[in-house]
Short mmCIF file of C-alpha atoms in Angstrom, two decimals:
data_model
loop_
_atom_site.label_atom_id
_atom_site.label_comp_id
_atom_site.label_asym_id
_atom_site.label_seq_id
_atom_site.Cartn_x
_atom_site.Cartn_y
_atom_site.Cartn_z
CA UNK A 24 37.16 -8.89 -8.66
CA UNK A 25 40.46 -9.67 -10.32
CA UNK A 26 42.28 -9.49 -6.62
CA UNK A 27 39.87 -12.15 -5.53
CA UNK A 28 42.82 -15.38 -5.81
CA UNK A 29 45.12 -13.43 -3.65
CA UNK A 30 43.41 -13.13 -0.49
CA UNK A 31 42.52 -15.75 1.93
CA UNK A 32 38.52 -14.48 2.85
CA UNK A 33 36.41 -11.51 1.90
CA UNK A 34 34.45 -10.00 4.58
CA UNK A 35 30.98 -8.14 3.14
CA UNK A 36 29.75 -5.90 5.55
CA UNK A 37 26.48 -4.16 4.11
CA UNK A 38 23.39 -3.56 5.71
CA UNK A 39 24.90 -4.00 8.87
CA UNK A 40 23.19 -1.41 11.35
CA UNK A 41 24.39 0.41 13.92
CA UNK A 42 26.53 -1.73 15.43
CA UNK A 43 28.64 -2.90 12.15
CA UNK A 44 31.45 -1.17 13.40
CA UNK A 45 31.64 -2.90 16.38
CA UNK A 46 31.23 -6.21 14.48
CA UNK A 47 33.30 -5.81 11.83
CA UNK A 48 36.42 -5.29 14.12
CA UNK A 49 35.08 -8.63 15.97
CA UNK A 50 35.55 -10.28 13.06
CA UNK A 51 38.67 -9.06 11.61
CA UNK A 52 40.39 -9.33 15.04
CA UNK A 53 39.11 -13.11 15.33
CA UNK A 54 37.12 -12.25 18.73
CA UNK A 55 34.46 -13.85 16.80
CA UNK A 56 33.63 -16.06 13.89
CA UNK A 57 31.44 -15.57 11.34
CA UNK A 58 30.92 -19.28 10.97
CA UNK A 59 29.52 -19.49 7.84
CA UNK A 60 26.03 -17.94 8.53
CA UNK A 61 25.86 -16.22 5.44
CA UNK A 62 22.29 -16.33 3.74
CA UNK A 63 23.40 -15.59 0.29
CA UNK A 64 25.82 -16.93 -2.28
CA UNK A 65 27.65 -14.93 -4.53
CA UNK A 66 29.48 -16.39 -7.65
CA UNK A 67 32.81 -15.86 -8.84
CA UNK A 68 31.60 -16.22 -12.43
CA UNK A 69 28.37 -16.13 -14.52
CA UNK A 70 29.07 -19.65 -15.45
CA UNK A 71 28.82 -20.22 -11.59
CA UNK A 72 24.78 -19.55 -11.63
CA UNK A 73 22.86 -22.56 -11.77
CA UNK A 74 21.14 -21.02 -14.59
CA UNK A 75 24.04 -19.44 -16.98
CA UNK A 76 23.02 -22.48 -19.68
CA UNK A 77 19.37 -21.67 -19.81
CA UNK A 78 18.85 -17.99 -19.41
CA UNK A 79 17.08 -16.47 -22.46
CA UNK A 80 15.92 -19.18 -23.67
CA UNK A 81 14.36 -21.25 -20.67
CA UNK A 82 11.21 -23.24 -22.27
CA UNK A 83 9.29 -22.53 -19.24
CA UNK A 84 9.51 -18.03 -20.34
CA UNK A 85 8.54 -19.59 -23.59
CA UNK A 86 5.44 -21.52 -22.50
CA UNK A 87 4.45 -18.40 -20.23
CA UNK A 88 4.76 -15.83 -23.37
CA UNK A 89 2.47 -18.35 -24.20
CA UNK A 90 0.06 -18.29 -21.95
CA UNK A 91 -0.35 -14.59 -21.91
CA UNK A 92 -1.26 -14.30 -25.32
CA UNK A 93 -4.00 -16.49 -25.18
CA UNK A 94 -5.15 -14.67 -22.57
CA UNK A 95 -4.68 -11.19 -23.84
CA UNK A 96 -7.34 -12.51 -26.52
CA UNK A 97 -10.06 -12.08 -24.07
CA UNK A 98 -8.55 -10.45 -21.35
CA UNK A 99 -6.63 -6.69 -21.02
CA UNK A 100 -3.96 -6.87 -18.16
CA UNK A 101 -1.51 -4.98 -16.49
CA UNK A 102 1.35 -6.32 -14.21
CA UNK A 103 0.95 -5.34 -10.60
CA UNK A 104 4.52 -4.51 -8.66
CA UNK A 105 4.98 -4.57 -4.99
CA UNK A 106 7.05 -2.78 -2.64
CA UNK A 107 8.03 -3.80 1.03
CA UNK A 108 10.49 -2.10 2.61
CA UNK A 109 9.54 0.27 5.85
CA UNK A 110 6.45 0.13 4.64
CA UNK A 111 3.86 -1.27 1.57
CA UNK A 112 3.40 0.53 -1.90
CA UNK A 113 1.89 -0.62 -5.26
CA UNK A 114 1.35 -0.02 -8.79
CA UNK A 115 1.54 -0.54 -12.19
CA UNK A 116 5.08 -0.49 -13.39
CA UNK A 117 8.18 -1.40 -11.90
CA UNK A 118 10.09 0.64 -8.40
CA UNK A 119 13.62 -0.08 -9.81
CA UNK A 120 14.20 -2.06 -6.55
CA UNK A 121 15.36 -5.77 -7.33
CA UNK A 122 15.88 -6.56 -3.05
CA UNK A 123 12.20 -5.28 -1.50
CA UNK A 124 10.03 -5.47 -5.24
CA UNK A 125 8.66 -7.43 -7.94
CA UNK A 126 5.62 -8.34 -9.19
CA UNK A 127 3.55 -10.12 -7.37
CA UNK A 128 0.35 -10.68 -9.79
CA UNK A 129 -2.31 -9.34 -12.50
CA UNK A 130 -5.15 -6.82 -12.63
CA UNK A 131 -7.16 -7.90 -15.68
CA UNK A 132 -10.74 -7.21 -16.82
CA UNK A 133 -12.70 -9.16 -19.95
CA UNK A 134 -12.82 -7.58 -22.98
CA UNK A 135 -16.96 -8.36 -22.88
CA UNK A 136 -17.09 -6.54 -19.58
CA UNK A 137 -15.06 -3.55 -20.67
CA UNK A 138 -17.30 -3.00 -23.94
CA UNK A 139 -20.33 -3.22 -21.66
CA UNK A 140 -18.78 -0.66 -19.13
CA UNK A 141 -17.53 1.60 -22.21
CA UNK A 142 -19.92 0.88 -24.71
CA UNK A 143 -18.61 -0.41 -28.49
CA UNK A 144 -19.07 -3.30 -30.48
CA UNK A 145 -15.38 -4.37 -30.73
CA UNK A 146 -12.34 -3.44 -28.94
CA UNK A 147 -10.47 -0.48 -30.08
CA UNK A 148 -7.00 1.10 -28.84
CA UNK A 149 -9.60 4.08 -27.13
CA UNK A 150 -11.34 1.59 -25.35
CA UNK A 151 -8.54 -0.28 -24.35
CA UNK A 152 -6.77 2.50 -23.12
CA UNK A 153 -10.36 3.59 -21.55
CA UNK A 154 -10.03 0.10 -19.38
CA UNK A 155 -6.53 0.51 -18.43
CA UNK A 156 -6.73 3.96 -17.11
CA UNK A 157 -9.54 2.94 -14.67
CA UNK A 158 -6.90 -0.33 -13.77
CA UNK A 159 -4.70 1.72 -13.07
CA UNK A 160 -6.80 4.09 -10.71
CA UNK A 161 -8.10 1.69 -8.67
CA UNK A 162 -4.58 0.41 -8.09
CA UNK A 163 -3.11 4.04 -6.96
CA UNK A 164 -6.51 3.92 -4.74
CA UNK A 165 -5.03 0.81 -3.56
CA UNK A 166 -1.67 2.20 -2.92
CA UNK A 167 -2.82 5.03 -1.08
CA UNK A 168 -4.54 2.39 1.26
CA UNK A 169 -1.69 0.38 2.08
CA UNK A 170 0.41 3.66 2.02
CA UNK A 171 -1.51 5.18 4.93
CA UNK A 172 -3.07 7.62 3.14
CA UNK A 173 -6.95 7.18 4.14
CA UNK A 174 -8.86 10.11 5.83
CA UNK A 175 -11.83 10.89 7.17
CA UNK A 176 -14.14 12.99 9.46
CA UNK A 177 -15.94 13.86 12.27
CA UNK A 178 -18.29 16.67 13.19
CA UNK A 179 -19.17 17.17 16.94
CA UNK A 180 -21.98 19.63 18.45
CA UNK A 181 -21.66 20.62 22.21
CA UNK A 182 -19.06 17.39 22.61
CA UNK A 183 -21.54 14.95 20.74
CA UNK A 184 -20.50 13.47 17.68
CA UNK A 185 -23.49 14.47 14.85
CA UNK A 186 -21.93 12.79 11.81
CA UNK A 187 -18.77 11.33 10.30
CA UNK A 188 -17.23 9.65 7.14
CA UNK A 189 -14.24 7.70 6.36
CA UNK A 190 -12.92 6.89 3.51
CA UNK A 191 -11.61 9.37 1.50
CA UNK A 192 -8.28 8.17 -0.31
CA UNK A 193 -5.18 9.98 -1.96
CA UNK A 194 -3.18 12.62 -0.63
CA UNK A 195 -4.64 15.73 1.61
CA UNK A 196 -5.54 18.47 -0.71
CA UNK A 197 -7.57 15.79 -2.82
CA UNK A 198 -8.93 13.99 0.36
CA UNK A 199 -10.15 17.74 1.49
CA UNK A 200 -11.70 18.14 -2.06
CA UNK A 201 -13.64 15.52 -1.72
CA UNK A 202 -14.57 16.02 1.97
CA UNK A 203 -16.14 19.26 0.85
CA UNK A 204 -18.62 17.39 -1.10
CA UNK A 205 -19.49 15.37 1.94
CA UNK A 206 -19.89 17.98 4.46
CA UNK A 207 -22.97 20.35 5.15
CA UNK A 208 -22.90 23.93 4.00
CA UNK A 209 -21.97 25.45 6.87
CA UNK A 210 -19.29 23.33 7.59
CA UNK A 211 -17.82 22.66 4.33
CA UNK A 212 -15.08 26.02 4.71
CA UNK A 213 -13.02 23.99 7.59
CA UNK A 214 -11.27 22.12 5.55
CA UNK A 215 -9.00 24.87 4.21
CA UNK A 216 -7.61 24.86 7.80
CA UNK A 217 -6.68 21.39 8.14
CA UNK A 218 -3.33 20.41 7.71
CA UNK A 219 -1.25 17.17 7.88
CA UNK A 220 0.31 16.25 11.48
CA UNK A 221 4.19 15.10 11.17
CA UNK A 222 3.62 13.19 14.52
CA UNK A 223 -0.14 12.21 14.70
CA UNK A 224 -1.56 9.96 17.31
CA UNK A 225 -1.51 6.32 17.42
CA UNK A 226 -4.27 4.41 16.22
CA UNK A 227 -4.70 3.07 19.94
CA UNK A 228 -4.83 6.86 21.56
CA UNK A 229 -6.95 7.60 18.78
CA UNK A 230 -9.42 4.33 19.46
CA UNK A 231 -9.44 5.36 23.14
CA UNK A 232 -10.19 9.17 22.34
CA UNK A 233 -13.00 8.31 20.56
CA UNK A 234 -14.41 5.12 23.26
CA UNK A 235 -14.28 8.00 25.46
CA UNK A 236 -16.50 10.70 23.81
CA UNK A 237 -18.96 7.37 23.03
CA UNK A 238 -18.84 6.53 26.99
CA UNK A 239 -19.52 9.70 27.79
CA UNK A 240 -22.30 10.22 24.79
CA UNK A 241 -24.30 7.09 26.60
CA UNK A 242 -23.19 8.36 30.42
CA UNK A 243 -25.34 11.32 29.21
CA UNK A 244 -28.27 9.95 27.62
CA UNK A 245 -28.15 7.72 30.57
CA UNK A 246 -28.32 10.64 32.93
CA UNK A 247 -31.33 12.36 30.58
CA UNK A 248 -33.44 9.14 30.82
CA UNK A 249 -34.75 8.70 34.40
CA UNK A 250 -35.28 12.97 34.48
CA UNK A 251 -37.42 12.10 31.19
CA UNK A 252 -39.18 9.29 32.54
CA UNK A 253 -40.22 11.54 35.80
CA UNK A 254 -41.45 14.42 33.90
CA UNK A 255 -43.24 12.38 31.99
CA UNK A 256 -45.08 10.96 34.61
CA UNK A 257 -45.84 13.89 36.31
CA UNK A 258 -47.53 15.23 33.37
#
């Protein structure tokens, strides 16, 4: 910002909502003051970061490089990345997000645990890449779980429920796959019709539906037990 010595105050109005507009002519118009509440500092110059002197060659990157090859002798890892913004999401390699990402720890296995999974006497680039393919898939099954993306079942017989299963993880089509698997015979063509609901219930409608159908379940077995008992006894 060359321009930046010939005005009195910069005003940086990002991520302001709705109601920036508003704001922003508070501000300029001095109806309000900003009053120095601003979380962040931004430097003029590089030189102005408290660490211009060290970056690139900070002794504490050098003892962590370090540290990982010592542990990449008996270990294979892979960096795990989180994102938070309107929601959670996770994997492998990087979002290209430096505000709502980063990494936030490992996934590792041993190498003695992967040759016993995989079978081998020493570790190969197959096996390796063997190990870090499975990683990897039980991080997207973790994704899909903090995603939302975790389905399940339930069949019901004359407004009873006969069986159910949760569980299933990824998107629809391969949720459905595996469904198939799950379900009985003559059940198992239903889930071509299902399809994915832009506005589904909440959780807490859903919890009720289903406290409902379980009230009424016992209100009925309720009602069937006494007529039992007296037919019984009459016999």
């Amino acid at each position: 910002m060359p321009w930046l010595g010939s005005v009195k105050a910069v005003l940086n109005l990002y991520l302001g909502g709705q109601a920036v507009g508003e704001a922003g002519a508070e501000l300029l118009y001095g109806v309000e003051n900003p009053s120095g509440k601003l979380a962040e500092t931004y430097p003029i110059s590089y030189e102005d970061c408290s660490s211009s002197e060290t970056f690139g060659i900070n002794p504490r990157q050098v003892e962590y490089d370090a540290m990982l090859k010592v542990i990449s002798e008996k270990y294979i890892t892979l960096p795990l990345y989180l994102m938070d913004h309107s929601g959670l999401a996770m994997q492998t390699t990087g979002f290209n997000d430096p505000w709502d990402s980063g990494q936030v720890g490992w996934i590792y296995v041993s190498k003695e645990d992967a040759l016993k999974e995989f079978g081998g006497d020493k570790m190969t680039g197959a096996l390796r890449k063997k190990a870090e393919d499975l990683m990897r898939s039980e991080v997207a099954a973790y994704d899909s779980y903090l995603r939302g993306e975790c389905y399940g079942f339930e069949l019901y017989k004359n407004g009873e429920l006969t069986d159910s299963c949760w569980g299933f993880m990824g998107d629809l089509d391969d949720a459905c796959k595996d469904m198939a698997e799950y379900l009985p015979d003559a059940c198992k063509g239903m889930v071509a019709h299902l399809e994915e609901q832009n506005h589904p219930a909440t959780i807490i409608k859903t919890l009720l539906k289903h406290a409902k159908i379980q009230v009424d379940q016992a209100a009925k077995a309720f009602e069937h037990a006494p007529r039992q008992q007296v037919i019984g006894e009459a016999r």
